[in-house]
PDB file of C-alpha atoms in Angstrom:
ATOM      1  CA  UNK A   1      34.810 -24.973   5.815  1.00 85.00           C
ATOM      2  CA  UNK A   2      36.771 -21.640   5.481  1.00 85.00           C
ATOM      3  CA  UNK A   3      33.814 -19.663   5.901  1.00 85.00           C
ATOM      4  CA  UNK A   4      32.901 -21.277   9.110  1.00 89.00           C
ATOM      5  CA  UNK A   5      36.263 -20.573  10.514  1.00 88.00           C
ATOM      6  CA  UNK A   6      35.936 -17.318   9.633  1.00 88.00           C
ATOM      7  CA  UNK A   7      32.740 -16.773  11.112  1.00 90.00           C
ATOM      8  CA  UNK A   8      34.175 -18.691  14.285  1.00 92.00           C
ATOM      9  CA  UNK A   9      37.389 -16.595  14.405  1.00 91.00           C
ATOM     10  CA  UNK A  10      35.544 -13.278  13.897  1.00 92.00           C
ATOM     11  CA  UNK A  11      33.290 -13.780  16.519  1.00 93.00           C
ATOM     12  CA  UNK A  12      36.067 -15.428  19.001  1.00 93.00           C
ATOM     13  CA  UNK A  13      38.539 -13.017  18.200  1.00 92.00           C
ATOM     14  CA  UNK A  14      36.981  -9.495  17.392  1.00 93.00           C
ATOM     15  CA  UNK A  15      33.828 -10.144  19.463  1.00 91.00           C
ATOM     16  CA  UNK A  16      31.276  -9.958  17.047  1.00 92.00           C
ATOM     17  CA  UNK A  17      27.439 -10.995  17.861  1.00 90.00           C
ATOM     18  CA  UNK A  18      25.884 -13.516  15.697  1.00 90.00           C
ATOM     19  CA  UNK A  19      23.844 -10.631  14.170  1.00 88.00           C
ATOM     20  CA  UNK A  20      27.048  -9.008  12.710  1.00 89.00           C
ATOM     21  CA  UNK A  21      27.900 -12.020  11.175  1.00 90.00           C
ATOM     22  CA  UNK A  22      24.983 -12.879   9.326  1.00 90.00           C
ATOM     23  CA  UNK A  23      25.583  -9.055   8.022  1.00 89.00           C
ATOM     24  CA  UNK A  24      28.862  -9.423   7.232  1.00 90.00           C
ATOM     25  CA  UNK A  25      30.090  -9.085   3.384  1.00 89.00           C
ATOM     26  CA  UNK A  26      33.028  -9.214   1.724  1.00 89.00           C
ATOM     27  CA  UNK A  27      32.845  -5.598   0.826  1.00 90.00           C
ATOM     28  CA  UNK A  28      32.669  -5.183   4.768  1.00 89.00           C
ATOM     29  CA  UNK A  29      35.789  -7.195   5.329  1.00 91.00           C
ATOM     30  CA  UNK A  30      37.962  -6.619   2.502  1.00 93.00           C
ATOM     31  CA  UNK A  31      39.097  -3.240   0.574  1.00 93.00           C
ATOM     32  CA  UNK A  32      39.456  -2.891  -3.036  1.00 93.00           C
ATOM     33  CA  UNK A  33      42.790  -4.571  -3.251  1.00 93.00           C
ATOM     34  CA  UNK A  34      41.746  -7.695  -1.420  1.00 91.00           C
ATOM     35  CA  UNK A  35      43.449  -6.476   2.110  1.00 94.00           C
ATOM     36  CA  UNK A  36      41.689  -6.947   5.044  1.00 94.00           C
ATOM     37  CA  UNK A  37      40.609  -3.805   6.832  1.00 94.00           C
ATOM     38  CA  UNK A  38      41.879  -3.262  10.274  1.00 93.00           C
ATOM     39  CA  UNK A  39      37.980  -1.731  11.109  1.00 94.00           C
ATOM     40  CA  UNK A  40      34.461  -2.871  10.726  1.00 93.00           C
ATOM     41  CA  UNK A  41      32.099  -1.024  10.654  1.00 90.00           C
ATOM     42  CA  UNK A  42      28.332  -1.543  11.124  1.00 90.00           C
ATOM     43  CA  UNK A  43      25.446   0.261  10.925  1.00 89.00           C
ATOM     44  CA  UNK A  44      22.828   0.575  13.275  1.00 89.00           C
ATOM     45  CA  UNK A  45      20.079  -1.491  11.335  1.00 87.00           C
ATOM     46  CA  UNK A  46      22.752  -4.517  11.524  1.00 86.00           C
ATOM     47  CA  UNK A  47      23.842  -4.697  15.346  1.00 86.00           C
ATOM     48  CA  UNK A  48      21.806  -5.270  18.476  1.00 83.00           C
ATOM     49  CA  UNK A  49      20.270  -2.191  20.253  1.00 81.00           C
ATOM     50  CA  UNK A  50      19.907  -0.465  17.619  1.00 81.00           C
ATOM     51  CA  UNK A  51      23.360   1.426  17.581  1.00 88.00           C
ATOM     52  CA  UNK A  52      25.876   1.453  15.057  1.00 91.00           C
ATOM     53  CA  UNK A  53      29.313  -0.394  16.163  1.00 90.00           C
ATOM     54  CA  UNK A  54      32.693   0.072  14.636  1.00 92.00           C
ATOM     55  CA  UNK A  55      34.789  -3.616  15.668  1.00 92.00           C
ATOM     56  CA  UNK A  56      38.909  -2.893  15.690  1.00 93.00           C
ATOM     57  CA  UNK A  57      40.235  -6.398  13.755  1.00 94.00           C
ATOM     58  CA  UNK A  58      43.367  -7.655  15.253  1.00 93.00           C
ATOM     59  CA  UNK A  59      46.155  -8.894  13.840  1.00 93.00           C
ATOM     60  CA  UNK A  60      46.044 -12.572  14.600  1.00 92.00           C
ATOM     61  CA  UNK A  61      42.390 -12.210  12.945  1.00 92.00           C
ATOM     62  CA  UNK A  62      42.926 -10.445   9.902  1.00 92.00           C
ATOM     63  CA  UNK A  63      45.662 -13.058   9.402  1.00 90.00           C
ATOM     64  CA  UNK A  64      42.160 -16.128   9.505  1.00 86.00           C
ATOM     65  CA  UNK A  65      40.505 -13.382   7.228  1.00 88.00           C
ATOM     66  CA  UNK A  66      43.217 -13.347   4.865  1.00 88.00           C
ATOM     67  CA  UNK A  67      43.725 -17.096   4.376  1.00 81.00           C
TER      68      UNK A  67
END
């Protein structure tokens, strides 16, 4: 399904942890006019280690995201 590749891609391509994933929304992914954000950002409730983690989202990803 899309959302599985997306899940797949995110965590292949921007390194993000199962965890994130689960946390992820659209809201986290997506700005206002529907482009994909070139940061996400998470807080430190919703990583591992208690930390908050800002993920850099490359081209060749936001291109899976945007699909």
């Amino acid at each position: 399904t899309p959302r599985n590749k997306c899940m797949l891609m995110l965590s292949v391509l921007a390194g993000l942890r199962a965890i994130e994933c689960a946390n992820l929304t659209i809201g986290s992914v997506m700005d206002a006019n529907g482009k994909v954000m070139d940061r996400i950002t998470f807080a430190k409730h919703q990583t591992k280690g208690s930390r908050s983690r800002s993920i850099h989202i490359s081209t060749k990803c936001a291109k899976y995201l945007a699909d």
